[in-house]
Amino acid sequence: MNYRICTYGDPILRTPSAPVASVDNGLRQLAQDMVETMHAANGVGLAAQQIGRTEAVCVVDLPAKMDTDESSGQRQNPGVPMPLVLVNPEITARSGREVRDEGCLSFPELFASIARATDVTVRFTDLKGKEQSLYAKGFLARAIQHELDHLNGVLIVDRMSAVTKIGMAGRLKRLKKQTKARLAAAAEAGA
């Protein structure tokens, strides 16, 4: 099932996620649907809030070419199976710092320079209900941090510099207005 992706201005994006009590078939189906929705939108990561849900679950699927170190040409996270599904994820360690352009499916066609850790360790539950710990670096670390921000109600606009926000103010205002109009129309149609 493909979900509609919630865009900037939708209140659900500011709603912190609720911990998942147990991994069951419903959660596995949600994760599969999230991966399909992410692929259909040409994304590499998606959090539950982005499809109007509040479970603490996110998915990441990096193509090999996006997981390659630019200088050495080597894969940075070759042992990490994709797509990666993180249930109740929590970053337990981070190191390094890098500023790179970043986009978001909830901010279509907007990219901004965002500072993130270059390496992270994340603890999570997998779809078998087992506790896992994963060390990630490079773009995978960036994607994990981005999706965990969503689970905490933090958006890419919150990570932008003041100068970038000023430069994008018009586009952000338009996107928010379009989202609010779509939500109002959906509410009216459902009434």
Coordinates of N, CA, C and O in Angstrom, one line a residue:
M1 N 0.8 -1.2 0.0 CA 0.0 0.0 0.0 C 0.9 1.2 0.0 O 1.8 1.3 0.8
N2 N 0.6 2.2 -0.9 CA 1.3 3.4 -0.9 C 0.5 4.5 -0.1 O -0.6 4.7 -0.3
Y3 N 1.2 5.1 0.8 CA 0.6 6.2 1.6 C 0.9 7.5 0.9 O 1.9 7.7 0.2
R4 N 0.1 8.5 1.3 CA 0.4 9.9 0.9 C 1.4 10.4 1.9 O 1.4 10.2 3.1
I5 N 2.4 11.1 1.4 CA 3.5 11.7 2.2 C 3.0 13.0 2.7 O 2.6 13.9 2.0
C6 N 3.1 13.2 4.0 CA 2.7 14.5 4.7 C 3.8 15.5 4.4 O 5.0 15.2 4.5
T7 N 3.4 16.7 4.1 CA 4.3 17.8 3.8 C 4.3 18.8 4.9 O 3.4 18.9 5.8
Y8 N 5.3 19.7 4.8 CA 5.5 20.8 5.8 C 4.3 21.5 6.0 O 3.6 21.9 5.1
G9 N 3.9 21.7 7.3 CA 2.7 22.4 7.6 C 1.7 21.4 8.2 O 0.7 21.8 8.9
D10 N 1.9 20.1 8.0 CA 1.0 19.1 8.6 C 1.4 18.9 10.0 O 2.5 18.6 10.3
P11 N 0.5 19.1 11.0 CA 0.8 19.0 12.4 C 1.4 17.6 12.8 O 2.2 17.6 13.8
I12 N 1.1 16.6 12.1 CA 1.6 15.2 12.4 C 3.1 15.2 12.4 O 3.8 14.5 13.1
L13 N 3.7 16.0 11.5 CA 5.2 16.0 11.4 C 5.9 16.6 12.7 O 7.0 16.3 12.9
R14 N 5.1 17.3 13.5 CA 5.7 17.8 14.8 C 5.3 16.9 16.0 O 5.7 17.2 17.1
T15 N 4.6 15.8 15.7 CA 4.2 14.9 16.8 C 5.3 13.9 17.1 O 5.6 13.1 16.2
P16 N 5.8 13.9 18.3 CA 6.8 12.8 18.6 C 6.2 11.4 18.6 O 5.0 11.3 18.8
S17 N 7.0 10.5 18.2 CA 6.5 9.1 18.0 C 6.2 8.5 19.4 O 6.8 8.8 20.4
A18 N 5.4 7.4 19.3 CA 5.0 6.6 20.5 C 5.8 5.3 20.4 O 5.9 4.7 19.3
P19 N 6.4 4.9 21.5 CA 7.2 3.6 21.4 C 6.3 2.4 21.0 O 5.1 2.4 21.3
V20 N 6.9 1.5 20.2 CA 6.2 0.3 19.8 C 6.3 -0.7 20.9 O 7.4 -1.0 21.3
A21 N 5.2 -1.2 21.4 CA 5.2 -2.2 22.5 C 5.7 -3.6 22.0 O 6.5 -4.2 22.8
S22 N 5.3 -4.0 20.8 CA 5.8 -5.3 20.4 C 5.7 -5.3 18.8 O 4.9 -4.6 18.2
V23 N 6.6 -6.1 18.3 CA 6.6 -6.3 16.8 C 5.7 -7.4 16.5 O 5.8 -8.5 16.9
D24 N 4.7 -7.0 15.6 CA 3.7 -8.0 15.2 C 3.5 -7.9 13.7 O 4.2 -7.1 13.0
N25 N 2.6 -8.7 13.1 CA 2.4 -8.6 11.7 C 1.9 -7.3 11.2 O 2.2 -6.9 10.1
G26 N 1.1 -6.6 12.0 CA 0.6 -5.3 11.6 C 1.8 -4.3 11.4 O 1.8 -3.5 10.5
L27 N 2.8 -4.4 12.3 CA 4.0 -3.5 12.2 C 4.8 -3.9 11.0 O 5.3 -3.0 10.3
R28 N 5.0 -5.2 10.8 CA 5.7 -5.7 9.6 C 5.1 -5.2 8.3 O 5.8 -4.7 7.4
Q29 N 3.8 -5.2 8.3 CA 3.1 -4.7 7.1 C 3.3 -3.2 7.0 O 3.5 -2.7 5.9
L30 N 3.2 -2.5 8.1 CA 3.4 -1.0 8.0 C 4.8 -0.7 7.5 O 5.0 0.1 6.6
A31 N 5.8 -1.5 8.0 CA 7.2 -1.3 7.5 C 7.3 -1.5 6.0 O 8.0 -0.8 5.3
Q32 N 6.7 -2.6 5.5 CA 6.7 -2.9 4.1 C 6.0 -1.8 3.3 O 6.5 -1.4 2.3
D33 N 4.9 -1.3 3.8 CA 4.2 -0.2 3.1 C 5.0 1.0 3.1 O 5.0 1.8 2.1
M34 N 5.8 1.3 4.2 CA 6.6 2.4 4.2 C 7.8 2.3 3.2 O 8.1 3.3 2.5
V35 N 8.3 1.2 3.1 CA 9.4 1.0 2.1 C 8.8 1.2 0.7 O 9.5 1.9 -0.1
E36 N 7.7 0.7 0.4 CA 7.0 0.9 -0.9 C 6.7 2.3 -1.2 O 7.0 2.8 -2.3
T37 N 6.2 3.0 -0.2 CA 5.9 4.5 -0.3 C 7.2 5.2 -0.6 O 7.2 6.1 -1.4
M38 N 8.2 4.9 0.2 CA 9.5 5.6 0.0 C 10.1 5.4 -1.4 O 10.5 6.3 -2.0
H39 N 10.1 4.2 -1.8 CA 10.6 3.9 -3.2 C 9.8 4.6 -4.3 O 10.3 5.2 -5.2
A40 N 8.4 4.6 -4.1 CA 7.6 5.3 -5.1 C 7.9 6.8 -5.2 O 7.7 7.4 -6.2
A41 N 8.3 7.4 -4.0 CA 8.7 8.8 -4.0 C 10.1 9.1 -4.3 O 10.6 10.2 -4.2
N42 N 10.9 8.0 -4.7 CA 12.3 8.1 -4.9 C 13.1 8.6 -3.7 O 14.0 9.4 -3.9
G43 N 12.7 8.2 -2.5 CA 13.4 8.6 -1.3 C 14.3 7.5 -0.8 O 14.3 6.4 -1.4
V44 N 15.2 7.8 0.2 CA 16.1 6.9 0.8 C 15.8 6.6 2.2 O 16.4 5.8 2.9
G45 N 14.8 7.4 2.8 CA 14.4 7.2 4.2 C 13.0 7.7 4.4 O 12.5 8.6 3.6
L46 N 12.3 7.2 5.3 CA 10.9 7.6 5.6 C 10.6 7.2 7.1 O 10.9 6.1 7.5
A47 N 10.0 8.1 7.8 CA 9.6 7.9 9.2 C 8.1 7.8 9.2 O 7.4 8.4 8.4
A48 N 7.5 7.2 10.2 CA 6.1 7.0 10.3 C 5.3 8.3 10.3 O 4.3 8.4 9.6
Q49 N 5.8 9.4 10.9 CA 5.1 10.7 10.9 C 4.9 11.1 9.4 O 3.9 11.8 9.2
Q50 N 5.8 10.8 8.5 CA 5.7 11.3 7.2 C 4.5 10.6 6.4 O 4.2 11.1 5.3
I51 N 3.9 9.6 7.0 CA 2.8 9.0 6.4 C 1.6 9.1 7.3 O 0.6 8.4 7.1
G52 N 1.7 10.0 8.3 CA 0.5 10.3 9.2 C 0.4 9.3 10.3 O -0.7 9.3 10.9
R53 N 1.4 8.6 10.6 CA 1.4 7.6 11.7 C 2.3 8.1 12.9 O 3.2 9.0 12.6
T54 N 2.2 7.5 14.0 CA 3.0 8.0 15.2 C 3.8 6.8 15.8 O 4.5 7.1 16.8
E55 N 3.9 5.7 15.2 CA 4.7 4.6 15.7 C 6.2 5.0 15.6 O 6.6 5.7 14.6
A56 N 7.0 4.6 16.5 CA 8.4 4.8 16.5 C 9.1 3.8 15.5 O 9.7 2.9 15.9
V57 N 8.9 4.1 14.2 CA 9.5 3.2 13.2 C 9.9 4.1 12.0 O 9.2 5.0 11.6
C58 N 11.1 3.7 11.5 CA 11.5 4.4 10.3 C 12.2 3.4 9.4 O 12.6 2.3 9.9
V59 N 12.3 3.7 8.1 CA 13.0 2.8 7.2 C 14.0 3.6 6.4 O 13.9 4.8 6.1
V60 N 15.1 2.9 6.0 CA 16.2 3.5 5.2 C 16.5 2.5 4.1 O 16.7 1.3 4.4
D61 N 16.7 2.9 2.9 CA 17.2 2.0 1.8 C 18.1 2.8 0.9 O 17.7 3.6 0.0
L62 N 19.4 2.6 1.2 CA 20.5 3.3 0.4 C 20.9 2.4 -0.8 O 21.4 1.3 -0.5
P63 N 20.9 2.9 -2.0 CA 21.5 2.2 -3.1 C 23.1 2.1 -2.8 O 23.6 3.1 -2.2
A64 N 23.7 1.1 -3.3 CA 25.2 1.0 -3.1 C 26.0 2.2 -3.5 O 26.9 2.6 -2.8
K65 N 25.6 2.8 -4.6 CA 26.3 4.0 -5.1 C 26.2 5.2 -4.1 O 27.1 6.0 -4.1
M66 N 25.2 5.2 -3.3 CA 25.1 6.3 -2.3 C 25.8 6.0 -1.0 O 25.9 6.8 -0.1
D67 N 26.3 4.7 -0.9 CA 27.0 4.3 0.3 C 28.5 4.1 0.0 O 29.2 3.4 0.7
T68 N 29.0 4.9 -0.9 CA 30.4 4.8 -1.3 C 31.2 6.0 -0.9 O 30.7 7.1 -1.1
D69 N 32.3 5.7 -0.3 CA 33.2 6.8 0.0 C 33.7 7.5 -1.2 O 34.2 6.8 -2.1
E70 N 33.6 8.8 -1.3 CA 34.0 9.6 -2.5 C 35.4 9.5 -2.8 O 35.8 9.4 -3.9
S71 N 36.3 9.5 -1.8 CA 37.7 9.5 -2.0 C 38.3 8.1 -2.3 O 39.1 7.9 -3.2
S72 N 37.8 7.0 -1.6 CA 38.3 5.7 -1.8 C 37.5 4.9 -2.8 O 38.0 3.9 -3.4
G73 N 36.3 5.2 -3.0 CA 35.4 4.4 -3.9 C 34.9 3.1 -3.2 O 34.2 2.3 -3.8
Q74 N 35.2 3.0 -1.9 CA 34.8 1.8 -1.2 C 33.4 2.0 -0.5 O 33.1 3.1 -0.1
R75 N 32.7 0.9 -0.4 CA 31.4 0.9 0.4 C 31.7 1.3 1.8 O 32.7 0.8 2.4
Q76 N 30.9 2.1 2.4 CA 31.1 2.5 3.8 C 30.4 1.6 4.8 O 30.9 1.5 5.9
N77 N 29.3 1.0 4.4 CA 28.5 0.2 5.3 C 28.1 -1.1 4.6 O 26.9 -1.4 4.5
P78 N 29.1 -1.9 4.1 CA 28.8 -3.0 3.2 C 28.0 -4.1 3.9 O 27.3 -4.9 3.3
G79 N 28.1 -4.2 5.2 CA 27.5 -5.3 6.0 C 26.0 -5.0 6.4 O 25.4 -5.9 7.0
V80 N 25.5 -3.8 6.1 CA 24.2 -3.5 6.5 C 23.2 -3.8 5.5 O 23.2 -3.3 4.3
P81 N 22.3 -4.8 5.8 CA 21.3 -5.2 4.8 C 20.2 -4.1 4.6 O 19.8 -3.4 5.5
M82 N 19.9 -3.9 3.3 CA 18.9 -2.9 3.0 C 17.6 -3.6 2.4 O 17.8 -4.6 1.8
P83 N 16.4 -3.1 2.6 CA 16.1 -1.9 3.4 C 16.3 -2.2 4.9 O 16.1 -3.3 5.3
L84 N 16.6 -1.1 5.6 CA 16.9 -1.2 7.0 C 15.6 -0.7 7.7 O 15.1 0.4 7.4
V85 N 15.1 -1.5 8.6 CA 13.9 -1.1 9.4 C 14.3 -0.9 10.8 O 14.8 -1.8 11.4
L86 N 14.0 0.3 11.4 CA 14.4 0.6 12.7 C 13.2 0.8 13.6 O 12.4 1.8 13.3
V87 N 12.9 0.0 14.6 CA 11.8 0.1 15.5 C 12.3 0.6 16.8 O 13.3 0.1 17.3
N88 N 11.7 1.6 17.4 CA 12.1 2.2 18.6 C 13.6 2.6 18.6 O 14.4 2.3 19.5
P89 N 14.1 3.3 17.5 CA 15.5 3.5 17.4 C 16.0 4.6 18.4 O 15.2 5.6 18.7
E90 N 17.2 4.5 18.8 CA 17.9 5.5 19.7 C 19.3 5.6 19.3 O 20.0 4.6 19.3
I91 N 19.8 6.8 19.1 CA 21.3 7.0 18.8 C 22.0 7.0 20.2 O 21.6 7.7 21.1
T92 N 22.9 6.1 20.3 CA 23.7 5.9 21.6 C 25.0 6.5 21.5 O 25.7 6.7 22.6
A93 N 25.6 6.8 20.3 CA 26.9 7.4 20.2 C 26.9 8.1 18.8 O 26.3 7.7 17.9
R94 N 27.6 9.2 18.8 CA 27.9 9.9 17.5 C 29.2 10.6 17.6 O 29.7 11.0 18.7
S95 N 29.9 10.7 16.4 CA 31.2 11.4 16.3 C 31.3 12.0 15.0 O 30.6 11.7 14.0
G96 N 32.3 12.9 14.9 CA 32.6 13.6 13.7 C 31.5 14.7 13.4 O 30.4 14.7 14.1
R97 N 31.7 15.5 12.4 CA 30.7 16.5 12.0 C 31.0 16.8 10.5 O 32.1 17.0 10.1
E98 N 29.9 16.9 9.8 CA 30.0 17.2 8.4 C 28.8 18.0 8.0 O 27.7 17.7 8.4
V99 N 29.0 19.0 7.1 CA 27.9 19.8 6.6 C 27.7 19.4 5.1 O 28.6 19.4 4.4
R100 N 26.5 18.9 4.8 CA 26.2 18.5 3.4 C 24.8 18.9 3.1 O 23.9 19.0 4.0
D101 N 24.5 18.9 1.8 CA 23.1 19.2 1.3 C 22.3 18.0 1.7 O 22.7 16.8 1.6
E102 N 21.1 18.3 2.1 CA 20.1 17.3 2.5 C 18.7 17.7 2.0 O 18.4 18.8 2.0
G103 N 18.0 16.7 1.6 CA 16.6 16.9 1.2 C 15.7 16.1 2.1 O 16.1 15.4 3.0
C104 N 14.4 16.2 1.8 CA 13.4 15.5 2.6 C 12.1 15.4 1.8 O 11.7 16.3 1.2
L105 N 11.5 14.2 1.9 CA 10.3 14.0 1.1 C 9.1 14.9 1.6 O 8.2 15.1 0.9
S106 N 9.2 15.3 2.8 CA 8.2 16.2 3.4 C 8.4 17.7 3.0 O 7.6 18.6 3.3
F107 N 9.5 18.0 2.3 CA 9.9 19.3 1.8 C 10.3 19.1 0.3 O 11.4 19.2 0.0
P108 N 9.3 18.8 -0.5 CA 9.6 18.5 -1.9 C 10.5 19.5 -2.6 O 10.2 20.7 -2.5
E109 N 11.5 19.1 -3.3 CA 12.4 19.9 -4.1 C 13.2 21.0 -3.3 O 13.7 21.9 -3.9
L110 N 13.3 20.8 -2.0 CA 14.1 21.8 -1.2 C 15.3 21.0 -0.6 O 15.2 19.9 -0.2
F111 N 16.4 21.7 -0.8 CA 17.7 21.1 -0.2 C 18.4 22.2 0.6 O 18.3 23.4 0.2
A112 N 19.0 21.8 1.7 CA 19.7 22.8 2.5 C 20.9 22.1 3.1 O 21.0 20.9 3.3
S113 N 22.0 22.9 3.4 CA 23.2 22.4 4.0 C 22.9 22.2 5.5 O 22.4 23.1 6.2
I114 N 23.1 21.0 5.9 CA 22.7 20.6 7.3 C 24.0 19.9 7.9 O 24.6 19.0 7.3
A115 N 24.3 20.3 9.2 CA 25.4 19.7 9.9 C 24.9 18.4 10.6 O 23.8 18.5 11.3
R116 N 25.6 17.4 10.5 CA 25.3 16.1 11.1 C 26.5 15.4 11.6 O 27.6 15.6 11.0
A117 N 26.4 14.4 12.5 CA 27.5 13.6 12.8 C 27.9 12.7 11.6 O 27.0 12.3 10.9
T118 N 29.2 12.4 11.5 CA 29.6 11.5 10.4 C 29.4 10.0 10.7 O 29.4 9.2 9.8
D119 N 29.4 9.7 12.0 CA 29.3 8.3 12.5 C 28.3 8.3 13.6 O 28.3 9.1 14.5
V120 N 27.5 7.2 13.6 CA 26.5 7.0 14.7 C 26.4 5.6 15.0 O 26.7 4.7 14.2
T121 N 26.1 5.3 16.3 CA 25.7 4.0 16.7 C 24.2 4.1 17.1 O 23.9 5.0 17.9
V122 N 23.4 3.2 16.6 CA 22.0 3.3 16.9 C 21.5 1.9 17.4 O 21.9 0.9 16.9
R123 N 20.8 2.0 18.5 CA 20.1 0.8 19.1 C 18.7 0.8 18.7 O 18.0 1.8 18.7
F124 N 18.2 -0.4 18.3 CA 16.8 -0.5 17.8 C 16.3 -1.9 17.9 O 17.1 -2.8 18.2
T125 N 15.1 -2.1 17.6 CA 14.5 -3.4 17.6 C 14.3 -3.8 16.1 O 13.8 -2.9 15.3
D126 N 14.6 -5.0 15.7 CA 14.3 -5.4 14.3 C 12.9 -6.0 14.1 O 12.2 -6.1 15.1
L127 N 12.6 -6.4 12.9 CA 11.3 -6.9 12.6 C 11.0 -8.3 13.2 O 9.9 -8.8 13.1
K128 N 12.1 -8.9 13.8 CA 11.9 -10.2 14.5 C 11.7 -10.0 16.0 O 11.6 -10.9 16.7
G129 N 11.7 -8.7 16.4 CA 11.6 -8.4 17.8 C 12.9 -8.4 18.6 O 12.8 -8.4 19.8
K130 N 14.0 -8.5 17.9 CA 15.3 -8.6 18.6 C 16.0 -7.3 18.7 O 15.9 -6.5 17.7
E131 N 16.6 -7.0 19.8 CA 17.3 -5.8 20.0 C 18.6 -5.9 19.2 O 19.3 -6.9 19.2
Q132 N 18.9 -4.8 18.6 CA 20.1 -4.7 17.7 C 20.9 -3.4 18.0 O 20.3 -2.4 18.5
S133 N 22.2 -3.4 17.6 CA 23.0 -2.2 17.7 C 23.7 -2.2 16.4 O 24.2 -3.2 15.9
L134 N 23.7 -1.0 15.8 CA 24.3 -0.8 14.4 C 25.2 0.4 14.4 O 24.8 1.5 14.9
Y135 N 26.4 0.2 13.9 CA 27.3 1.4 13.7 C 27.2 1.8 12.2 O 27.3 0.9 11.3
A136 N 27.0 3.0 12.0 CA 26.8 3.5 10.6 C 27.7 4.7 10.4 O 27.9 5.5 11.3
K137 N 28.2 4.9 9.1 CA 28.9 6.1 8.8 C 28.5 6.6 7.5 O 27.8 6.0 6.7
G138 N 29.0 7.9 7.2 CA 28.7 8.5 5.9 C 27.2 8.8 5.7 O 26.5 9.2 6.7
F139 N 26.8 8.6 4.5 CA 25.4 8.9 4.1 C 24.4 8.1 4.9 O 23.3 8.6 5.3
L140 N 24.7 6.9 5.2 CA 23.8 6.1 6.1 C 23.6 6.7 7.4 O 22.5 6.8 7.9
A141 N 24.7 7.1 8.1 CA 24.6 7.8 9.4 C 23.7 9.1 9.3 O 22.9 9.3 10.1
R142 N 23.9 9.8 8.2 CA 23.1 11.0 7.9 C 21.6 10.7 7.8 O 20.7 11.3 8.4
A143 N 21.3 9.7 7.0 CA 19.9 9.3 6.8 C 19.3 8.8 8.1 O 18.1 9.1 8.4
I144 N 20.0 8.0 8.9 CA 19.5 7.6 10.2 C 19.2 8.8 11.1 O 18.1 8.8 11.7
Q145 N 20.1 9.7 11.2 CA 19.9 10.9 12.0 C 18.6 11.7 11.5 O 17.8 12.2 12.3
H146 N 18.5 11.8 10.2 CA 17.4 12.6 9.6 C 16.0 11.9 10.0 O 15.1 12.6 10.5
E147 N 16.0 10.6 9.9 CA 14.7 9.9 10.2 C 14.4 9.9 11.7 O 13.3 10.0 12.1
L148 N 15.4 9.8 12.5 CA 15.2 9.9 14.0 C 14.7 11.2 14.4 O 13.9 11.4 15.3
D149 N 15.2 12.3 13.7 CA 14.7 13.6 13.9 C 13.2 13.6 13.7 O 12.4 14.1 14.5
H150 N 12.7 13.0 12.6 CA 11.3 13.0 12.3 C 10.5 12.3 13.5 O 9.5 12.7 13.9
L151 N 11.1 11.2 14.0 CA 10.4 10.5 15.1 C 10.3 11.3 16.3 O 9.5 11.1 17.2
N152 N 11.2 12.3 16.4 CA 11.1 13.3 17.6 C 10.4 14.6 17.3 O 10.5 15.5 18.1
G153 N 9.8 14.7 16.1 CA 9.1 15.9 15.7 C 10.0 17.0 15.3 O 9.6 18.2 15.2
V154 N 11.2 16.7 14.9 CA 12.2 17.7 14.5 C 12.3 17.6 13.0 O 12.4 16.5 12.4
L155 N 12.2 18.8 12.3 CA 12.2 18.8 10.9 C 13.5 19.4 10.3 O 14.2 20.2 11.0
I156 N 13.8 19.2 9.0 CA 15.0 19.8 8.4 C 15.0 21.3 8.5 O 16.1 21.8 8.7
V157 N 13.9 21.9 8.5 CA 13.9 23.4 8.7 C 14.4 23.8 10.1 O 15.0 24.9 10.2
D158 N 14.3 22.9 11.1 CA 14.9 23.2 12.4 C 16.4 23.1 12.4 O 17.0 23.6 13.3
R159 N 16.9 22.5 11.5 CA 18.4 22.3 11.4 C 19.1 23.3 10.4 O 20.3 23.3 10.4
M160 N 18.3 24.0 9.7 CA 18.8 25.0 8.7 C 19.4 26.2 9.5 O 18.9 26.6 10.5
S161 N 20.4 26.8 8.9 CA 21.0 28.0 9.4 C 19.9 29.1 9.2 O 19.0 29.0 8.4
A162 N 20.1 30.2 10.0 CA 19.1 31.3 9.9 C 19.2 31.9 8.5 O 18.1 32.3 8.0
V163 N 20.3 32.0 7.9 CA 20.5 32.6 6.6 C 19.7 31.7 5.6 O 19.0 32.2 4.7
T164 N 19.9 30.4 5.7 CA 19.2 29.5 4.7 C 17.7 29.6 4.9 O 16.9 29.7 3.9
K165 N 17.2 29.7 6.1 CA 15.7 29.9 6.4 C 15.2 31.1 5.7 O 14.1 31.1 5.1
I166 N 16.0 32.2 5.9 CA 15.6 33.5 5.3 C 15.5 33.3 3.8 O 14.5 33.8 3.1
G167 N 16.5 32.7 3.2 CA 16.5 32.5 1.7 C 15.4 31.6 1.2 O 15.0 31.7 0.1
M168 N 14.9 30.7 2.0 CA 13.9 29.8 1.6 C 12.5 30.2 2.2 O 11.5 29.5 2.0
A169 N 12.4 31.3 2.8 CA 11.2 31.7 3.5 C 10.0 31.7 2.6 O 8.9 31.2 2.9
G170 N 10.1 32.2 1.4 CA 9.0 32.2 0.4 C 8.5 30.8 0.1 O 7.3 30.5 0.1
R171 N 9.5 29.9 -0.3 CA 9.1 28.6 -0.6 C 8.5 27.8 0.5 O 7.5 27.1 0.4
L172 N 9.0 28.0 1.7 CA 8.5 27.4 2.9 C 7.1 27.8 3.2 O 6.2 27.0 3.5
K173 N 6.9 29.1 3.1 CA 5.5 29.7 3.3 C 4.5 29.1 2.3 O 3.4 28.7 2.7
R174 N 4.9 29.0 1.0 CA 4.0 28.5 0.0 C 3.7 27.0 0.3 O 2.5 26.6 0.2
L175 N 4.7 26.2 0.7 CA 4.5 24.8 0.9 C 3.6 24.6 2.1 O 2.6 23.8 2.1
K176 N 3.8 25.4 3.2 CA 2.9 25.3 4.3 C 1.5 25.7 4.0 O 0.5 25.1 4.4
K177 N 1.3 26.7 3.2 CA 0.0 27.2 2.7 C -0.7 26.1 1.9 O -1.9 25.8 2.1
Q178 N 0.0 25.5 1.0 CA -0.5 24.4 0.1 C -1.0 23.2 1.0 O -2.0 22.6 0.8
T179 N -0.1 22.9 2.0 CA -0.4 21.7 2.9 C -1.7 22.0 3.7 O -2.6 21.2 3.8
K180 N -1.8 23.2 4.3 CA -3.0 23.6 5.1 C -4.2 23.6 4.2 O -5.3 23.1 4.6
A181 N -4.2 24.0 2.9 CA -5.3 24.0 2.0 C -5.7 22.6 1.7 O -6.9 22.2 1.7
R182 N -4.7 21.7 1.5 CA -5.0 20.3 1.2 C -5.7 19.6 2.4 O -6.6 18.9 2.3
L183 N -5.2 19.9 3.6 CA -5.7 19.4 4.9 C -7.2 19.8 5.1 O -8.0 19.1 5.5
A184 N -7.4 21.1 4.8 CA -8.8 21.7 5.0 C -9.7 21.0 4.0 O -10.9 20.7 4.4
A185 N -9.3 20.9 2.8 CA -10.1 20.2 1.7 C -10.4 18.8 2.1 O -11.6 18.3 2.0
A186 N -9.4 18.1 2.6 CA -9.6 16.7 3.1 C -10.6 16.6 4.2 O -11.5 15.7 4.3
A187 N -10.5 17.5 5.2 CA -11.4 17.6 6.3 C -12.8 17.9 5.9 O -13.8 17.3 6.4
E188 N -13.0 18.8 5.0 CA -14.3 19.1 4.4 C -14.9 18.0 3.7 O -16.1 17.7 3.8
A189 N -14.1 17.3 2.9 CA -14.6 16.1 2.2 C -15.0 15.0 3.1 O -16.0 14.2 2.8
G190 N -14.3 14.9 4.2 CA -14.6 13.8 5.2 C -15.7 14.1 6.1 O -16.3 13.2 6.8
A191 N -16.2 15.4 6.1 CA -17.3 15.8 7.1 C -18.6 15.4 6.6 O -18.9 15.0 5.5

